[in-house]
Amino acid sequence: MNAPAVPDDYVRAVERTFLGLRGGGLVLSPADWDLVCRWQEREIPLKVVLSGIRATFSAKVRVSSRMPLGECARAVETAFEAERAQRAGAAVSPDDGERAESGRERLVDRLRMWSPARETLANPETARDLVAAAREAAARIERLDRTANASAGAGESVQEIENDLVIRLQAALPDAAREEIETEVRKKLAPYRTRMPESGWRKTFDQAVRRRVGEFFGLGPLTG
């Protein structure tokens, strides 16, 4: 059995394969870096990620040199589901659209049922406002799903809705919890710091912190 790739080797391999197939760019964008970090944190095997990237490019008739890594995400998830099913001894053929819809439904359910533990808040009196904000986010996501052309013209996305909620949650964090989260994220991203411009690293850091804030409050890894 091959040893798992260490974080920096993992990112370098993804970067080299993706940029080579795309035929443009010298480094990954901040959003691309964040996506690779999430794959690595979820322990998606490197060979699975590379397989999904190659499958994405194989299916394209024309490739843009500005194509984001996010366009490979569905193929990576499909490859990961198939790999896990194979390990479990069962065959599965996941449907990307159904999986995305199911994920949104689960998110809406979590937002509707969620309420923060008062001890997790800097000011326990803000609990009611945060619950209202979570319910509002759930309603906004449902409105997106009811809009036939949501992806093209609704003016917002699920990620934007999540970001609005996470901003509220970050403001409610106790100082000690905020420092702990930021220290943890800095430690995880340390191997990549010297390979990214300051602005890019900061965006990746902020996105990772937002995910951890969602987890801290029991809502799961929000924003992606």
mmCIF file of C-alpha atoms in Angstrom:
data_model
loop_
_atom_site.group_PDB
_atom_site.id
_atom_site.type_symbol
_atom_site.label_atom_id
_atom_site.label_comp_id
_atom_site.label_asym_id
_atom_site.label_seq_id
_atom_site.Cartn_x
_atom_site.Cartn_y
_atom_site.Cartn_z
ATOM 1 C CA MET A 1 0.000 0.000 0.000
ATOM 2 C CA ASN A 2 1.327 3.421 -0.914
ATOM 3 C CA ALA A 3 1.879 5.917 1.878
ATOM 4 C CA PRO A 4 -0.524 8.869 1.811
ATOM 5 C CA ALA A 5 0.837 12.071 0.304
ATOM 6 C CA VAL A 6 1.964 14.690 2.796
ATOM 7 C CA PRO A 7 0.026 17.975 2.507
ATOM 8 C CA ASP A 8 2.529 19.850 0.369
ATOM 9 C CA ASP A 9 3.098 16.886 -1.978
ATOM 10 C CA TYR A 10 -0.679 16.488 -2.292
ATOM 11 C CA VAL A 11 -1.192 20.103 -3.344
ATOM 12 C CA ARG A 12 1.806 20.133 -5.662
ATOM 13 C CA ALA A 13 0.547 17.025 -7.473
ATOM 14 C CA VAL A 14 -2.933 18.480 -7.931
ATOM 15 C CA GLU A 15 -1.520 21.820 -9.041
ATOM 16 C CA ARG A 16 0.871 20.227 -11.538
ATOM 17 C CA THR A 17 -1.800 17.952 -13.051
ATOM 18 C CA PHE A 18 -4.549 20.581 -13.238
ATOM 19 C CA LEU A 19 -2.421 23.402 -14.641
ATOM 20 C CA GLY A 20 -0.791 21.033 -17.108
ATOM 21 C CA LEU A 21 -4.149 19.892 -18.489
ATOM 22 C CA ARG A 22 -5.583 23.410 -18.447
ATOM 23 C CA GLY A 23 -2.605 24.793 -20.320
ATOM 24 C CA GLY A 24 -2.508 28.129 -18.538
ATOM 25 C CA GLY A 25 -1.415 29.705 -15.274
ATOM 26 C CA LEU A 26 1.602 29.205 -13.052
ATOM 27 C CA VAL A 27 -0.106 28.734 -9.672
ATOM 28 C CA LEU A 28 -3.539 27.881 -8.336
ATOM 29 C CA SER A 29 -5.947 30.695 -7.503
ATOM 30 C CA PRO A 30 -6.955 31.252 -3.841
ATOM 31 C CA ALA A 31 -10.294 29.510 -4.476
ATOM 32 C CA ASP A 32 -8.485 26.575 -6.092
ATOM 33 C CA TRP A 33 -6.071 26.337 -3.157
ATOM 34 C CA ASP A 34 -8.994 26.300 -0.751
ATOM 35 C CA LEU A 35 -10.685 23.484 -2.672
ATOM 36 C CA VAL A 36 -7.522 21.347 -2.672
ATOM 37 C CA CYS A 37 -7.093 21.949 1.064
ATOM 38 C CA ARG A 38 -10.656 20.775 1.662
ATOM 39 C CA TRP A 39 -10.068 17.611 -0.377
ATOM 40 C CA GLN A 40 -6.936 16.925 1.611
ATOM 41 C CA GLU A 41 -8.689 17.621 4.941
ATOM 42 C CA ARG A 42 -11.446 15.167 3.974
ATOM 43 C CA GLU A 43 -8.747 12.589 3.187
ATOM 44 C CA ILE A 44 -9.845 12.096 -0.408
ATOM 45 C CA PRO A 45 -6.974 10.027 -1.834
ATOM 46 C CA LEU A 46 -4.685 11.872 -4.210
ATOM 47 C CA LYS A 47 -5.201 9.268 -6.933
ATOM 48 C CA VAL A 48 -8.962 9.839 -6.718
ATOM 49 C CA VAL A 49 -8.593 13.616 -7.045
ATOM 50 C CA LEU A 50 -6.271 13.264 -10.037
ATOM 51 C CA SER A 51 -8.658 10.769 -11.635
ATOM 52 C CA GLY A 52 -11.542 13.219 -11.284
ATOM 53 C CA ILE A 53 -9.482 16.056 -12.764
ATOM 54 C CA ARG A 54 -8.449 13.951 -15.756
ATOM 55 C CA ALA A 55 -12.036 12.772 -16.290
ATOM 56 C CA THR A 56 -13.239 16.381 -16.367
ATOM 57 C CA PHE A 57 -10.771 17.377 -19.058
ATOM 58 C CA SER A 58 -11.430 14.193 -21.061
ATOM 59 C CA ALA A 59 -15.116 15.136 -21.252
ATOM 60 C CA LYS A 60 -14.453 18.691 -22.491
ATOM 61 C CA VAL A 61 -14.440 19.556 -26.171
ATOM 62 C CA ARG A 62 -12.735 22.904 -25.569
ATOM 63 C CA VAL A 63 -10.640 23.910 -22.564
ATOM 64 C CA SER A 64 -10.250 27.468 -21.306
ATOM 65 C CA SER A 65 -6.901 28.542 -19.862
ATOM 66 C CA ARG A 66 -8.912 30.363 -17.160
ATOM 67 C CA MET A 67 -10.990 27.362 -16.106
ATOM 68 C CA PRO A 68 -11.242 27.071 -12.290
ATOM 69 C CA LEU A 69 -10.486 23.857 -10.454
ATOM 70 C CA GLY A 70 -14.058 23.937 -9.133
ATOM 71 C CA GLU A 71 -15.239 22.600 -12.482
ATOM 72 C CA CYS A 72 -13.541 19.331 -11.550
ATOM 73 C CA ALA A 73 -15.305 19.073 -8.173
ATOM 74 C CA ARG A 74 -18.244 16.976 -9.350
ATOM 75 C CA ALA A 75 -16.009 14.462 -11.077
ATOM 76 C CA VAL A 76 -13.802 14.241 -7.981
ATOM 77 C CA GLU A 77 -16.854 13.633 -5.759
ATOM 78 C CA THR A 78 -18.144 10.984 -8.182
ATOM 79 C CA ALA A 79 -14.762 9.246 -8.212
ATOM 80 C CA PHE A 80 -14.593 9.412 -4.416
ATOM 81 C CA GLU A 81 -18.083 7.897 -4.025
ATOM 82 C CA ALA A 82 -17.169 5.113 -6.451
ATOM 83 C CA GLU A 83 -13.883 4.465 -4.635
ATOM 84 C CA ARG A 84 -15.631 4.220 -1.267
ATOM 85 C CA ALA A 85 -18.319 1.951 -2.688
ATOM 86 C CA GLN A 86 -15.672 -0.279 -4.216
ATOM 87 C CA ARG A 87 -13.917 -0.538 -0.874
ATOM 88 C CA ALA A 88 -17.221 -1.500 0.729
ATOM 89 C CA GLY A 89 -17.810 -4.166 -1.895
ATOM 90 C CA ALA A 90 -20.807 -2.464 -3.483
ATOM 91 C CA ALA A 91 -21.313 -0.733 -6.815
ATOM 92 C CA VAL A 92 -22.773 2.758 -6.934
ATOM 93 C CA SER A 93 -23.495 5.206 -9.721
ATOM 94 C CA PRO A 94 -24.170 8.580 -8.049
ATOM 95 C CA ASP A 95 -26.042 11.300 -9.862
ATOM 96 C CA ASP A 96 -24.435 14.709 -9.451
ATOM 97 C CA GLY A 97 -27.661 16.704 -9.677
ATOM 98 C CA GLU A 98 -29.513 14.568 -7.151
ATOM 99 C CA ARG A 99 -26.543 14.680 -4.768
ATOM 100 C CA ALA A 100 -26.329 18.489 -4.959
ATOM 101 C CA GLU A 101 -30.063 18.814 -4.344
ATOM 102 C CA SER A 102 -29.908 16.391 -1.419
ATOM 103 C CA GLY A 103 -27.009 18.370 0.052
ATOM 104 C CA ARG A 104 -28.995 21.605 -0.095
ATOM 105 C CA GLU A 105 -31.985 19.920 1.521
ATOM 106 C CA ARG A 106 -29.817 18.680 4.376
ATOM 107 C CA LEU A 107 -28.354 22.156 4.791
ATOM 108 C CA VAL A 108 -31.828 23.718 4.941
ATOM 109 C CA ASP A 109 -32.882 21.156 7.544
ATOM 110 C CA ARG A 110 -29.783 21.881 9.658
ATOM 111 C CA LEU A 111 -30.399 25.623 9.500
ATOM 112 C CA ARG A 112 -34.043 25.256 10.505
ATOM 113 C CA MET A 113 -33.325 22.990 13.452
ATOM 114 C CA TRP A 114 -30.200 24.762 14.704
ATOM 115 C CA SER A 115 -29.865 26.808 17.847
ATOM 116 C CA PRO A 116 -26.530 27.753 19.447
ATOM 117 C CA ALA A 117 -25.451 26.580 22.857
ATOM 118 C CA ARG A 118 -25.379 29.714 24.987
ATOM 119 C CA GLU A 119 -21.922 28.885 26.320
ATOM 120 C CA THR A 120 -20.512 29.097 22.776
ATOM 121 C CA LEU A 121 -21.492 32.767 22.459
ATOM 122 C CA ALA A 122 -19.596 35.848 23.545
ATOM 123 C CA ASN A 123 -22.980 37.330 24.458
ATOM 124 C CA PRO A 124 -25.697 34.729 25.193
ATOM 125 C CA GLU A 125 -28.346 37.358 24.468
ATOM 126 C CA THR A 126 -27.514 37.128 20.768
ATOM 127 C CA ALA A 127 -28.799 33.526 20.546
ATOM 128 C CA ARG A 128 -32.273 34.538 19.392
ATOM 129 C CA ASP A 129 -30.915 36.792 16.635
ATOM 130 C CA LEU A 130 -28.605 34.040 15.379
ATOM 131 C CA VAL A 131 -31.452 31.522 15.261
ATOM 132 C CA ALA A 132 -33.473 34.014 13.228
ATOM 133 C CA ALA A 133 -30.518 34.519 10.877
ATOM 134 C CA ALA A 134 -30.213 30.746 10.347
ATOM 135 C CA ARG A 135 -33.930 30.451 9.575
ATOM 136 C CA GLU A 136 -33.663 33.348 7.139
ATOM 137 C CA ALA A 137 -30.713 31.658 5.397
ATOM 138 C CA ALA A 138 -32.767 28.451 5.057
ATOM 139 C CA ALA A 139 -35.644 30.381 3.492
ATOM 140 C CA ARG A 140 -33.309 32.136 1.048
ATOM 141 C CA ILE A 141 -31.837 28.803 -0.066
ATOM 142 C CA GLU A 142 -35.306 27.381 -0.599
ATOM 143 C CA ARG A 143 -36.234 30.403 -2.712
ATOM 144 C CA LEU A 144 -33.192 29.699 -4.868
ATOM 145 C CA ASP A 145 -34.380 26.126 -5.417
ATOM 146 C CA ARG A 146 -37.844 27.344 -6.430
ATOM 147 C CA THR A 147 -36.416 29.757 -8.981
ATOM 148 C CA ALA A 148 -36.027 28.015 -12.308
ATOM 149 C CA ASN A 149 -33.107 30.194 -13.422
ATOM 150 C CA ALA A 150 -31.487 30.610 -10.008
ATOM 151 C CA SER A 151 -27.985 29.792 -11.206
ATOM 152 C CA ALA A 152 -28.175 32.278 -14.046
ATOM 153 C CA GLY A 153 -30.070 35.279 -12.783
ATOM 154 C CA ALA A 154 -31.167 35.197 -9.173
ATOM 155 C CA GLY A 155 -28.312 37.431 -8.051
ATOM 156 C CA GLU A 156 -27.043 35.224 -5.218
ATOM 157 C CA SER A 157 -25.821 31.702 -4.571
ATOM 158 C CA VAL A 158 -25.912 29.224 -1.710
ATOM 159 C CA GLN A 159 -22.318 30.134 -0.875
ATOM 160 C CA GLU A 160 -23.189 33.832 -0.668
ATOM 161 C CA ILE A 161 -26.079 33.031 1.665
ATOM 162 C CA GLU A 162 -23.785 30.896 3.828
ATOM 163 C CA ASN A 163 -21.181 33.669 3.890
ATOM 164 C CA ASP A 164 -23.758 36.150 5.183
ATOM 165 C CA LEU A 165 -24.624 33.778 8.024
ATOM 166 C CA VAL A 166 -20.992 33.005 8.863
ATOM 167 C CA ILE A 167 -20.247 36.730 9.213
ATOM 168 C CA ARG A 168 -22.955 36.856 11.896
ATOM 169 C CA LEU A 169 -21.543 33.768 13.596
ATOM 170 C CA GLN A 170 -17.984 35.115 13.570
ATOM 171 C CA ALA A 171 -19.139 38.278 15.326
ATOM 172 C CA ALA A 172 -20.699 36.128 18.055
ATOM 173 C CA LEU A 173 -17.528 34.099 18.775
ATOM 174 C CA PRO A 174 -15.861 34.439 22.181
ATOM 175 C CA ASP A 175 -12.326 35.817 21.848
ATOM 176 C CA ALA A 176 -10.753 32.578 23.070
ATOM 177 C CA ALA A 177 -12.637 30.491 20.506
ATOM 178 C CA ARG A 178 -11.709 32.881 17.699
ATOM 179 C CA GLU A 179 -8.025 32.690 18.615
ATOM 180 C CA GLU A 180 -8.141 28.897 18.828
ATOM 181 C CA ILE A 181 -9.758 28.572 15.399
ATOM 182 C CA GLU A 182 -7.329 30.984 13.749
ATOM 183 C CA THR A 183 -4.328 29.238 15.335
ATOM 184 C CA GLU A 184 -5.566 25.849 14.124
ATOM 185 C CA VAL A 185 -6.089 27.108 10.568
ATOM 186 C CA ARG A 186 -2.670 28.793 10.459
ATOM 187 C CA LYS A 187 -1.057 25.527 11.504
ATOM 188 C CA LYS A 188 -2.862 23.548 8.790
ATOM 189 C CA LEU A 189 -2.008 26.067 6.078
ATOM 190 C CA ALA A 190 1.605 26.587 7.170
ATOM 191 C CA PRO A 191 3.066 24.218 4.505
ATOM 192 C CA TYR A 192 1.554 26.381 1.745
ATOM 193 C CA ARG A 193 2.384 29.827 3.095
ATOM 194 C CA THR A 194 5.669 30.312 1.246
ATOM 195 C CA ARG A 195 4.179 29.193 -2.083
ATOM 196 C CA MET A 196 1.326 31.700 -2.167
ATOM 197 C CA PRO A 197 1.209 35.472 -2.535
ATOM 198 C CA GLU A 198 0.083 37.236 0.642
ATOM 199 C CA SER A 199 -3.294 38.221 -0.807
ATOM 200 C CA GLY A 200 -3.974 34.677 -1.975
ATOM 201 C CA TRP A 201 -2.950 33.132 1.314
ATOM 202 C CA ARG A 202 -5.178 35.563 3.220
ATOM 203 C CA LYS A 203 -8.228 34.639 1.120
ATOM 204 C CA THR A 204 -7.568 30.936 1.627
ATOM 205 C CA PHE A 205 -7.079 31.515 5.361
ATOM 206 C CA ASP A 206 -10.355 33.465 5.651
ATOM 207 C CA GLN A 207 -12.306 30.761 3.801
ATOM 208 C CA ALA A 208 -10.882 28.028 6.030
ATOM 209 C CA VAL A 209 -11.717 30.031 9.167
ATOM 210 C CA ARG A 210 -15.316 30.445 8.001
ATOM 211 C CA ARG A 211 -15.652 26.676 7.563
ATOM 212 C CA ARG A 212 -14.322 26.083 11.062
ATOM 213 C CA VAL A 213 -16.724 28.671 12.492
ATOM 214 C CA GLY A 214 -19.634 26.705 11.046
ATOM 215 C CA GLU A 215 -18.260 23.528 12.609
ATOM 216 C CA PHE A 216 -17.700 25.266 15.953
ATOM 217 C CA PHE A 217 -21.370 26.202 16.133
ATOM 218 C CA GLY A 218 -22.539 22.735 15.108
ATOM 219 C CA LEU A 219 -23.712 23.698 11.641
ATOM 220 C CA GLY A 220 -21.096 21.755 9.739
ATOM 221 C CA PRO A 221 -18.461 23.105 7.328
ATOM 222 C CA LEU A 222 -20.342 26.073 5.860
ATOM 223 C CA THR A 223 -19.053 27.987 2.813
ATOM 224 C CA GLY A 224 -18.093 25.152 0.665
#
